[in-house]
Amino acid sequence: MKRFRWTILSADDAAVAAMMESINVSMPLARALLNRGIDTFDAARNFFRASLESLHSPLLFGDMEIAVRRVLKAVRDGERIMLYGDYDVDGTTGTAMLHRFLGGLGAEVSWYINDRFQEGYGLSPEGIDAAASRGVGLVITVDCGIRANDAVSRARGLGMDVIVCDHHEPDLLPDAVAILNPKVPGCRYPFRELCGCGVAFKFIQAIADETGEGEKAWREYLAYVAIATAADMVELTDENRVLVREGLVRIQSAPSQSLQEMFRIMKVASTEVGMFNIAFGIAPRINAAGRMGSAKRAMEWLLSESAVDARRHADGLEELNTLRRQTDADIMEKAEKMLDGHFASYCSSIVLYDESWHLGVLGIVASKMLERHYLPTVIMGGMNGLVKGSVRSVEGLDVYGVLEECRDLLLQFGGHRQAAGVTLLPENLSAFRKRFDAASASRLGIRERQKELVIDAELRLEDAGEKFIRVLEQFSPHGFGNREPVFMTKGLRVHGRPRLLKERHVKFSVRDGSGRFFDVIGFDRRDVFDALEADPRAVFSMAYSLENRVWNGRAQLQCRLYDLDVSTPLD
C-alpha cells in the first residue's frame, strides 16, 4: 500500500528556532520555509509578499530595445504584423495576448498557428508562405522559433523581419532582427524560467513603458500569463510566482467573457479558481483544440468579442475535450497491454509505438504512463511516413540530455529537462529504443527508480489551527519548483468506514488528539480503500497536504492523501 519512498527533510534546529521567532510561525511551517531555501526574515517577506513592483526590467533582455523599436515602427507605418504561435496553451494564450495588445495600439495584426498534424511544431514553410501572401512585413513568434534557422532565413529572403519570442533551449541562433529568450547565452535577464507567454508579456511591458502607458496597459494580461505559466511546467519560483499569483487575482476578480463561459462549463465560480482549476480544467480544454483538430478553436475562444461567441467557442472546446478523454483512454489501455513484452528487453525506460495512435494525445498518455510506472517514457505514433512522439521524464533525470545522446538517430527533438518531443525515421526506431534505454539506465540509480515523496515536517493535526492554515495558504501558488507543503502524522485510525468514490478515489475521516475530525481524500488510491476495509482498526502514518475546500460557499479543512503506511512504528 505504501507507494512512495518517504524522505522527511531535516533542517538545522537553531535555524528553525530563529525562523519561528523572526516571523512568528509554528515549527512545521518554519521547517517548510527552510526546506525551500527561505532562511531569513527578508527572504520570507519576499516569498510571502513579493508584488508586481519586484518584477525584473524587460530591458534586461539583450534585444528588447531593438524589438520595441521595430514593432513600434511597424505600428506607426501601418505595416502588417503576423503573430506566429505554438498550438499549446503557452503559445495560444501568448499569441492572443499579443494580438489584443498590438490591436489596441492600432497595429494591423493577424495570427497564424500551425496545424499540429500537417506542419508539426515550429515555423513551417506553409506558415512563412502564408505570411508572405498576407503582405506581412514583420513576423513575431510566440513560444517557438529559437531553432527555426531555415524558416527565419526563408522569411528574411521574402523581405520579412522576424522577432523571436521563445523560452526553449537555443542552439545556433536564427538570423532574426531580435531574439527575446532568457536562455540565450549572454542574456542579462536574471530569471531563465519564463514560459513563452511570459516572454511575450515582458515584450508588452517594454512596449507599454516606451509608449508611456506603463502598468495600466499590461495588468489586464496577467490572466493569460498565469494560465500559460501554470500549464507549461515551468518553475513557479521568482518572477513566475508573482505573475501567477497576481494573474489568479485578476482571474478571480475580473474574468474575461471567455473565462466566464469556461467556468460555466467547469461548474466553478470565478472567485474559487486556483491552480487546480487551471491545470485540470482550463488548460486541457485549450489544449484539446490543437490535439484533436485545430488550435484555431482555442484562438477563437480566447479572442471572443461577445458573450455569445465566447459561449459557442467554449462549448466547442468542451466537445473536443470529451473526445480527447476517450481517445487517450483507448491508447492507455493498449499501451498497458504492450508493456510485458517491452519490459522483457528494456528495464530502464518505456518506449512504445503504434502507427495508429493519435498524435494529439501522446503527451497525455506519456504523462500517465510515467505516473503509473515511474520510468522515462516515450509514446509514439506515425504520420506521413515518420515516427513522432512525446517524452516525459522522472524527477532528477534530464531527458533532454538523454535525447542529446540519441541525436544522430533523430530527425528533430526539442523541449525541456522533464518533457520533450521527438521525430525519427521508422528504420531508426529499434536503435533509438535501445539507445534511449541505455542512456536512461546510465543516469538512473536505485533511489531514482522509486518515486520519492518529500515531506516537510511531522505535524500533529491538532496544531493545524486557523493561524496555521492562513500562513500555509500563503505558500501558494504551487507547482513545479514550488511544491505544496507535505506533512506526516503518526498514530492515526479511521473514524467510521472509508468510502470509495467512482471506483477510484478513497475518502475517510480521522480524529486528532483534541477530538476534531478531518476529512481525507485520496485520488486514485483504491489500494488504500481496500487496505482500510480489510483492517478497519489499523494504526497508520499518513503523508498529506492540507487545503481549505470550498463547498456550497463554506470552507472545510481537508487532508489530501499522498501516501499511507501501516508499517511505521509509533514513538
XYZ file of C-alpha atoms in Angstrom:
571
model
C 0.000 0.000 0.000
C 2.912 2.371 0.713
C 3.593 3.606 -2.804
C 6.451 6.091 -2.369
C 9.879 6.381 -0.815
C 9.333 8.853 2.005
C 12.011 11.476 2.576
C 11.380 13.625 5.633
C 13.512 16.726 5.186
C 15.621 17.882 8.083
C 16.593 21.417 8.975
C 19.044 22.839 11.482
C 17.275 23.153 14.833
C 18.830 26.531 15.552
C 17.729 27.861 12.168
C 14.222 26.521 12.768
C 14.038 28.236 16.128
C 15.303 31.500 14.641
C 12.712 31.399 11.856
C 9.914 30.614 14.295
C 10.836 33.656 16.355
C 11.537 36.102 13.490
C 8.222 35.644 11.661
C 6.126 34.076 14.445
C 5.214 30.733 12.852
C 5.000 27.201 14.210
C 7.803 24.664 13.878
C 6.331 22.699 10.925
C 5.882 25.910 8.906
C 9.382 27.130 9.802
C 10.772 23.815 8.576
C 8.753 24.088 5.348
C 10.229 27.546 4.694
C 13.794 26.418 5.380
C 13.256 23.432 3.094
C 12.618 25.957 0.311
C 15.812 27.894 0.993
C 13.961 30.658 2.841
C 16.142 31.255 5.876
C 15.837 34.941 6.788
C 13.115 37.432 7.600
C 13.732 39.296 4.314
C 13.600 36.085 2.289
C 10.317 35.141 3.962
C 8.906 38.602 3.289
C 9.849 38.340 -0.384
C 8.337 34.854 -0.568
C 5.046 35.838 1.040
C 4.751 39.453 -0.054
C 6.506 39.785 -3.428
C 4.488 42.146 -5.632
C 4.428 43.396 -9.195
C 6.991 46.006 -8.181
C 9.520 43.174 -7.801
C 9.288 42.155 -11.471
C 12.553 42.449 -13.392
C 13.008 45.132 -16.038
C 12.177 43.822 -19.525
C 15.075 45.883 -20.899
C 17.453 43.321 -19.400
C 16.675 41.179 -22.454
C 19.578 41.905 -24.779
C 17.490 42.612 -27.899
C 14.473 44.154 -26.194
C 15.125 47.754 -27.248
C 15.630 46.625 -30.853
C 12.400 44.607 -30.737
C 10.414 47.509 -29.263
C 11.679 49.971 -31.875
C 10.905 47.513 -34.684
C 7.344 46.775 -33.617
C 6.500 50.428 -32.965
C 7.837 51.303 -36.412
C 5.515 48.672 -37.877
C 2.569 50.152 -35.975
C 3.472 53.686 -36.999
C 3.946 52.796 -40.687
C 0.827 50.634 -40.950
C 2.967 47.597 -41.688
C 1.256 44.236 -41.445
C 2.312 42.106 -38.473
C 1.734 38.357 -38.133
C 1.963 36.609 -34.768
C 3.210 33.043 -35.188
C 2.311 30.935 -32.136
C 2.636 27.357 -30.972
C -0.534 25.276 -30.708
C -0.414 24.569 -26.959
C -1.686 26.630 -24.010
C 1.522 28.638 -23.788
C 1.552 29.526 -27.480
C -2.150 30.258 -27.911
C -2.503 32.408 -24.793
C 0.655 34.336 -25.656
C -0.496 34.870 -29.232
C -3.978 36.008 -28.169
C -2.466 38.331 -25.567
C -0.113 39.999 -28.065
C -2.923 40.192 -30.627
C -5.160 42.104 -28.212
C -2.358 44.409 -27.089
C -0.990 45.270 -30.528
C -4.510 45.640 -31.898
C -5.153 48.133 -29.123
C -2.161 50.138 -30.346
C -3.725 50.304 -33.793
C -1.498 47.683 -35.398
C -2.643 45.756 -38.449
C -2.114 42.367 -36.875
C -3.086 38.782 -37.720
C -2.123 35.410 -36.263
C -1.012 32.024 -37.517
C -0.722 28.731 -35.635
C 0.491 25.531 -37.236
C -1.683 22.541 -37.925
C -0.122 20.092 -35.476
C -0.530 17.142 -37.797
C 0.313 18.631 -41.185
C 3.030 21.112 -40.199
C 4.317 19.936 -36.826
C 5.996 22.173 -34.277
C 7.728 25.478 -35.038
C 7.874 27.789 -38.009
C 6.797 25.879 -41.107
C 7.239 26.673 -44.821
C 3.436 26.871 -45.083
C 3.309 29.439 -42.299
C 6.047 31.591 -43.802
C 4.346 31.427 -47.201
C 1.060 32.440 -45.555
C 2.789 35.472 -44.069
C 4.179 36.439 -47.480
C 0.758 36.025 -49.098
C -0.756 38.385 -46.498
C 1.809 41.054 -47.310
C 3.334 40.803 -43.837
C 6.439 42.852 -43.085
C 7.071 41.649 -39.522
C 6.622 38.171 -38.028
C 6.672 37.793 -34.227
C 6.946 34.257 -32.903
C 5.399 33.166 -29.610
C 6.706 30.060 -27.821
C 8.640 28.906 -30.871
C 11.312 29.996 -33.330
C 14.562 29.748 -31.383
C 15.742 26.793 -33.501
C 13.910 27.701 -36.717
C 17.015 28.878 -38.562
C 15.884 27.799 -42.029
C 12.387 29.225 -41.646
C 13.667 32.557 -40.340
C 16.110 32.757 -43.235
C 13.268 31.962 -45.621
C 11.204 34.806 -44.145
C 14.114 37.226 -44.413
C 14.619 36.160 -48.016
C 10.993 37.047 -48.720
C 11.505 40.525 -47.281
C 10.092 39.946 -43.783
C 11.746 40.690 -40.449
C 11.331 38.222 -37.593
C 11.274 38.838 -33.844
C 11.631 35.600 -31.876
C 9.837 35.368 -28.503
C 10.685 31.962 -27.093
C 11.869 30.203 -23.950
C 13.178 26.895 -25.257
C 16.851 25.944 -25.181
C 18.731 27.557 -28.098
C 21.277 26.039 -30.429
C 22.707 28.031 -33.332
C 20.718 31.257 -33.180
C 18.456 32.188 -36.125
C 19.015 35.320 -38.222
C 16.211 37.281 -36.552
C 16.101 41.055 -36.187
C 15.696 40.496 -32.422
C 15.639 37.465 -30.109
C 13.831 37.576 -26.770
C 14.753 34.441 -24.837
C 16.238 34.401 -21.313
C 18.177 31.216 -22.140
C 20.223 32.773 -24.946
C 23.900 32.864 -23.933
C 24.882 36.304 -22.695
C 21.315 37.428 -21.943
C 21.334 39.610 -18.813
C 17.774 38.790 -17.825
C 18.100 37.346 -14.293
C 15.328 34.726 -14.472
C 15.607 31.914 -17.024
C 12.335 30.089 -16.367
C 9.683 32.259 -18.014
C 7.259 30.446 -20.298
C 6.746 31.627 -23.892
C 3.703 33.677 -22.922
C 5.779 35.145 -20.107
C 8.423 36.314 -22.575
C 5.696 37.868 -24.743
C 4.365 39.583 -21.606
C 7.773 41.131 -20.942
C 7.687 42.392 -24.545
C 4.312 44.016 -23.835
C 5.722 45.590 -20.666
C 8.627 47.109 -22.584
C 6.374 48.463 -25.346
C 3.958 49.935 -22.792
C 6.816 51.630 -20.966
C 8.117 53.084 -24.223
C 4.710 54.443 -25.234
C 4.144 55.898 -21.770
C 1.121 53.719 -20.962
C 3.004 51.774 -18.296
C 1.450 49.337 -15.838
C -2.133 50.226 -16.702
C -1.623 48.783 -20.189
C -0.237 45.406 -19.152
C -2.000 44.489 -15.884
C -5.050 43.152 -17.737
C -2.894 40.499 -19.429
C -1.758 38.863 -16.201
C -4.551 36.266 -16.512
C -3.046 34.984 -19.769
C 0.401 34.672 -18.181
C -0.956 32.868 -15.115
C -2.739 30.260 -17.239
C 0.267 29.698 -19.510
C 2.792 29.549 -16.661
C 0.697 27.102 -14.660
C 0.107 24.886 -17.705
C 3.628 24.809 -19.159
C 5.527 23.067 -16.324
C 7.973 25.932 -15.797
C 9.306 26.667 -12.331
C 6.941 28.524 -10.021
C 9.717 30.493 -8.401
C 10.911 34.091 -8.528
C 9.038 36.114 -11.147
C 6.766 33.268 -12.220
C 5.370 33.011 -8.714
C 4.441 36.692 -8.716
C 2.934 36.531 -12.205
C 0.777 33.507 -11.361
C -0.378 34.861 -8.014
C -1.325 38.253 -9.452
C -2.846 36.590 -12.502
C -5.062 34.438 -10.298
C -6.273 37.577 -8.538
C -7.156 39.004 -11.962
C -8.970 35.807 -12.980
C -10.949 35.727 -9.750
C -11.894 39.406 -9.684
C -12.285 40.380 -13.354
C -12.536 37.305 -15.593
C -12.976 37.853 -19.310
C -16.149 36.754 -21.075
C -14.235 33.777 -22.454
C -13.168 32.649 -18.983
C -16.648 33.160 -17.567
C -18.035 30.745 -20.141
C -15.287 28.245 -19.388
C -16.094 28.429 -15.672
C -19.766 27.776 -16.518
C -18.732 24.506 -18.170
C -16.367 23.631 -15.338
C -19.092 24.399 -12.768
C -16.811 26.612 -10.701
C -17.214 30.198 -9.514
C -14.523 32.597 -10.697
C -13.795 33.583 -7.088
C -12.837 29.980 -6.309
C -10.480 29.404 -9.263
C -6.999 28.212 -8.327
C -4.063 26.271 -9.740
C -6.020 23.011 -9.751
C -8.708 24.544 -11.964
C -6.111 25.805 -14.426
C -4.167 22.552 -14.605
C -7.165 20.215 -14.800
C -9.878 22.466 -16.215
C -8.786 25.385 -18.349
C -5.533 24.022 -19.783
C -6.871 20.646 -21.008
C -9.748 22.352 -22.806
C -7.439 24.826 -24.563
C -5.033 22.046 -25.495
C -7.862 19.848 -26.771
C -8.254 22.159 -29.781
C -4.719 21.624 -31.035
C -4.664 17.970 -30.001
C -7.883 16.862 -31.650
C -8.265 19.301 -34.520
C -7.035 22.840 -34.959
C -5.815 25.345 -32.368
C -7.959 27.817 -34.284
C -10.829 26.797 -31.993
C -8.853 27.843 -28.907
C -7.819 31.132 -30.513
C -11.413 31.917 -31.415
C -12.397 31.346 -27.797
C -9.527 33.440 -26.438
C -10.303 36.307 -28.836
C -14.104 36.209 -28.474
C -15.606 39.698 -28.574
C -19.094 38.846 -27.313
C -20.681 36.618 -24.699
C -22.486 34.708 -27.440
C -19.247 33.910 -29.265
C -17.468 33.076 -26.018
C -20.187 30.567 -25.101
C -20.236 28.967 -28.550
C -16.461 28.526 -28.674
C -16.253 27.313 -25.060
C -18.872 24.660 -25.834
C -16.835 23.640 -28.880
C -13.725 23.207 -26.753
C -15.689 21.075 -24.304
C -16.772 18.747 -27.115
C -13.175 18.363 -28.266
C -12.009 17.707 -24.726
C -14.580 14.954 -24.284
C -13.289 13.315 -27.470
C -9.717 13.749 -26.234
C -10.501 11.956 -22.978
C -11.902 8.933 -24.768
C -9.005 8.809 -27.220
C -6.271 8.861 -24.586
C -8.155 6.262 -22.514
C -8.179 3.912 -25.524
C -4.446 4.391 -26.120
C -3.666 3.907 -22.426
C -5.444 0.570 -22.444
C -3.463 -0.642 -25.459
C -0.155 0.721 -24.140
C -0.564 -1.144 -20.857
C -1.057 -4.409 -22.768
C 2.211 -3.818 -24.654
C 4.329 -3.401 -21.532
C 5.023 -7.046 -20.663
C 6.743 -7.627 -23.978
C 8.606 -4.338 -23.737
C 9.925 -4.948 -20.222
C 11.317 -8.312 -21.323
C 14.051 -6.383 -23.161
C 14.148 -2.916 -21.577
C 14.060 -2.173 -17.878
C 15.061 1.479 -17.584
C 12.534 3.178 -19.837
C 9.225 2.830 -21.651
C 9.372 3.431 -25.412
C 6.145 2.368 -27.158
C 4.990 2.879 -30.741
C 1.805 2.219 -32.657
C 1.341 3.786 -36.053
C -2.376 4.341 -35.443
C -2.032 6.277 -32.196
C -3.414 9.812 -32.309
C -0.501 12.228 -32.151
C -2.540 14.841 -30.325
C -2.808 12.890 -27.061
C 0.590 11.195 -26.884
C 1.881 13.696 -24.336
C -1.047 12.962 -22.040
C -0.537 9.211 -22.359
C 3.211 9.583 -21.721
C 2.494 11.559 -18.541
C 0.007 8.963 -17.301
C 2.393 6.080 -18.042
C 5.121 7.934 -16.185
C 2.812 8.382 -13.198
C 1.956 4.680 -13.116
C 5.363 3.120 -13.788
C 7.830 5.883 -12.943
C 10.271 5.367 -15.779
C 11.363 7.807 -18.515
C 8.672 7.376 -21.134
C 8.349 7.883 -24.888
C 4.962 7.299 -26.536
C 4.938 7.487 -30.340
C 2.600 7.310 -33.307
C 3.055 7.541 -37.053
C 2.320 10.231 -39.613
C 3.408 10.851 -43.189
C 5.941 8.053 -43.037
C 7.582 9.400 -39.864
C 7.528 8.400 -36.217
C 6.555 11.231 -33.876
C 6.269 11.120 -30.128
C 6.198 12.753 -26.715
C 8.771 12.235 -23.965
C 8.311 12.558 -20.208
C 10.942 12.113 -17.513
C 11.204 11.072 -13.878
C 12.363 13.594 -11.286
C 16.121 14.117 -11.380
C 16.654 12.824 -14.925
C 17.360 15.415 -17.614
C 15.569 13.796 -20.536
C 16.831 16.494 -22.892
C 20.344 15.257 -22.096
C 19.250 11.683 -22.813
C 17.925 12.776 -26.206
C 21.219 14.540 -26.918
C 22.845 11.099 -26.715
C 20.359 9.891 -29.334
C 20.780 12.934 -31.599
C 22.122 11.008 -34.619
C 19.009 8.784 -34.625
C 16.532 11.670 -34.554
C 15.337 13.985 -37.301
C 14.169 16.532 -34.741
C 13.824 16.925 -30.990
C 13.235 19.734 -28.548
C 11.821 20.584 -25.170
C 12.856 20.789 -21.515
C 14.507 18.683 -18.794
C 11.201 16.991 -17.931
C 9.313 16.941 -21.241
C 10.216 16.867 -24.930
C 9.106 15.835 -28.407
C 10.871 13.666 -30.991
C 10.640 12.848 -34.699
C 12.535 9.986 -36.326
C 12.520 7.610 -39.267
C 10.820 4.213 -38.752
C 14.061 2.386 -39.549
C 15.747 4.080 -36.582
C 13.057 3.106 -34.072
C 14.738 -0.055 -32.779
C 18.122 1.622 -32.391
C 16.511 4.609 -30.678
C 14.699 2.370 -28.218
C 17.973 0.658 -27.257
C 19.977 3.877 -27.052
C 17.322 5.701 -25.037
C 17.105 2.824 -22.557
C 20.887 2.586 -22.183
C 21.242 6.360 -21.696
C 18.448 6.325 -19.119
C 19.976 3.333 -17.311
C 23.339 5.099 -17.007
C 21.700 8.099 -15.333
C 19.215 6.348 -13.034
C 20.364 4.992 -9.687
C 18.351 2.686 -7.465
C 16.873 5.583 -5.477
C 15.802 7.465 -8.601
C 13.803 4.451 -9.795
C 11.339 4.717 -6.920
C 9.245 7.826 -6.783
C 10.162 9.986 -3.860
C 7.653 11.706 -1.631
C 9.292 14.694 0.016
C 7.792 15.505 3.422
C 8.422 18.846 5.065
C 7.733 18.039 8.682
C 5.838 15.918 11.156
C 2.613 17.591 12.274
C 0.061 16.947 14.978
C -3.332 17.555 13.410
C -4.483 19.431 16.495
C -1.810 22.050 15.703
C -3.398 22.836 12.324
C -5.439 25.765 13.595
C -6.732 28.844 11.800
C -3.450 30.772 12.008
C -1.521 27.749 10.730
C -3.816 27.467 7.715
C -3.677 31.215 6.974
C 0.119 31.077 6.774
C 0.096 27.790 4.878
C -2.165 29.237 2.190
C 0.448 31.909 1.504
C 2.878 29.224 0.273
C 0.786 29.091 -2.901
C 0.696 29.128 -5.860
C 2.100 25.608 -6.043
C 3.589 23.814 -8.983
C 6.864 22.708 -10.500
C 9.670 24.267 -8.449
C 7.349 25.296 -5.602
C 5.744 22.107 -4.411
C 2.885 22.111 -1.977
C 3.982 21.572 1.650
C 3.522 17.946 2.686
C 3.212 16.806 6.304
C 3.257 13.475 8.096
C 1.189 12.411 11.106
C 1.647 9.157 13.029
C -0.735 7.066 15.085
C -3.952 7.681 13.163
C -7.017 5.471 12.829
C -10.033 5.684 10.534
C -13.144 7.080 12.156
C -16.190 5.354 10.718
C -15.855 3.493 7.451
C -13.913 4.533 4.349
C -15.844 5.247 1.158
C -14.891 4.519 -2.432
C -15.830 7.268 -4.903
C -16.255 6.489 -8.605
C -14.473 3.153 -8.026
C -11.167 5.076 -7.866
C -10.888 7.544 -5.001
C -10.845 6.841 -1.264
C -12.448 9.119 1.306
C -12.393 8.697 5.070
C -12.129 10.649 8.320
C -9.516 10.760 11.056
C -9.674 12.382 14.503
C -6.976 14.494 16.146
C -5.942 14.493 19.785
C -8.477 17.176 20.673
C -11.407 15.338 19.126
C -11.646 17.313 15.861
C -12.458 15.349 12.716
C -10.576 15.792 9.445
C -11.834 14.590 6.090
C -9.200 12.815 3.975
C -9.407 12.372 0.196
C -7.009 10.149 -1.747
C -7.298 10.386 -5.525
C -6.692 7.168 -7.474
C -5.929 5.269 -4.254
C -8.241 2.275 -4.468
C -5.436 0.339 -2.756
C -5.812 2.448 0.396
C -9.566 1.827 0.469
C -9.045 -1.930 0.137
C -6.457 -1.973 2.939
C -8.600 0.050 5.354
C -11.661 -2.062 4.593
C -9.655 -5.203 5.324
C -8.351 -3.850 8.641
C -10.572 -1.004 9.888
C -8.674 -0.828 13.220
C -5.265 -0.365 11.575
C -2.974 2.305 13.051
C -1.129 4.178 10.341
C 1.079 7.106 9.430
C -0.261 9.435 6.785
C 1.543 11.779 4.379
C -0.730 14.565 3.159
C -1.241 18.206 2.320
C -3.837 20.478 3.898
C -6.322 22.572 1.995
C -9.431 24.623 2.597
C -12.035 23.090 0.344
C -14.955 25.362 -0.529
C -18.271 23.520 -0.780
C -21.616 25.319 -1.082
C -19.903 28.552 -0.142
C -18.426 27.129 3.083
C -14.742 26.408 3.661
C -13.857 22.987 5.094
C -10.358 21.852 6.042
C -9.385 18.679 4.219
C -6.319 16.436 4.048
C -5.296 15.394 0.557
C -3.679 11.999 0.920
C -0.385 11.274 -0.798
C 0.521 8.009 0.887
C -0.310 5.826 3.855
C 1.954 3.466 5.819
C 0.785 0.891 8.351
C 4.333 -0.349 8.982
C 5.758 2.762 10.712
C 6.240 2.030 14.433
C 4.952 4.567 16.926
C 7.470 6.504 19.008
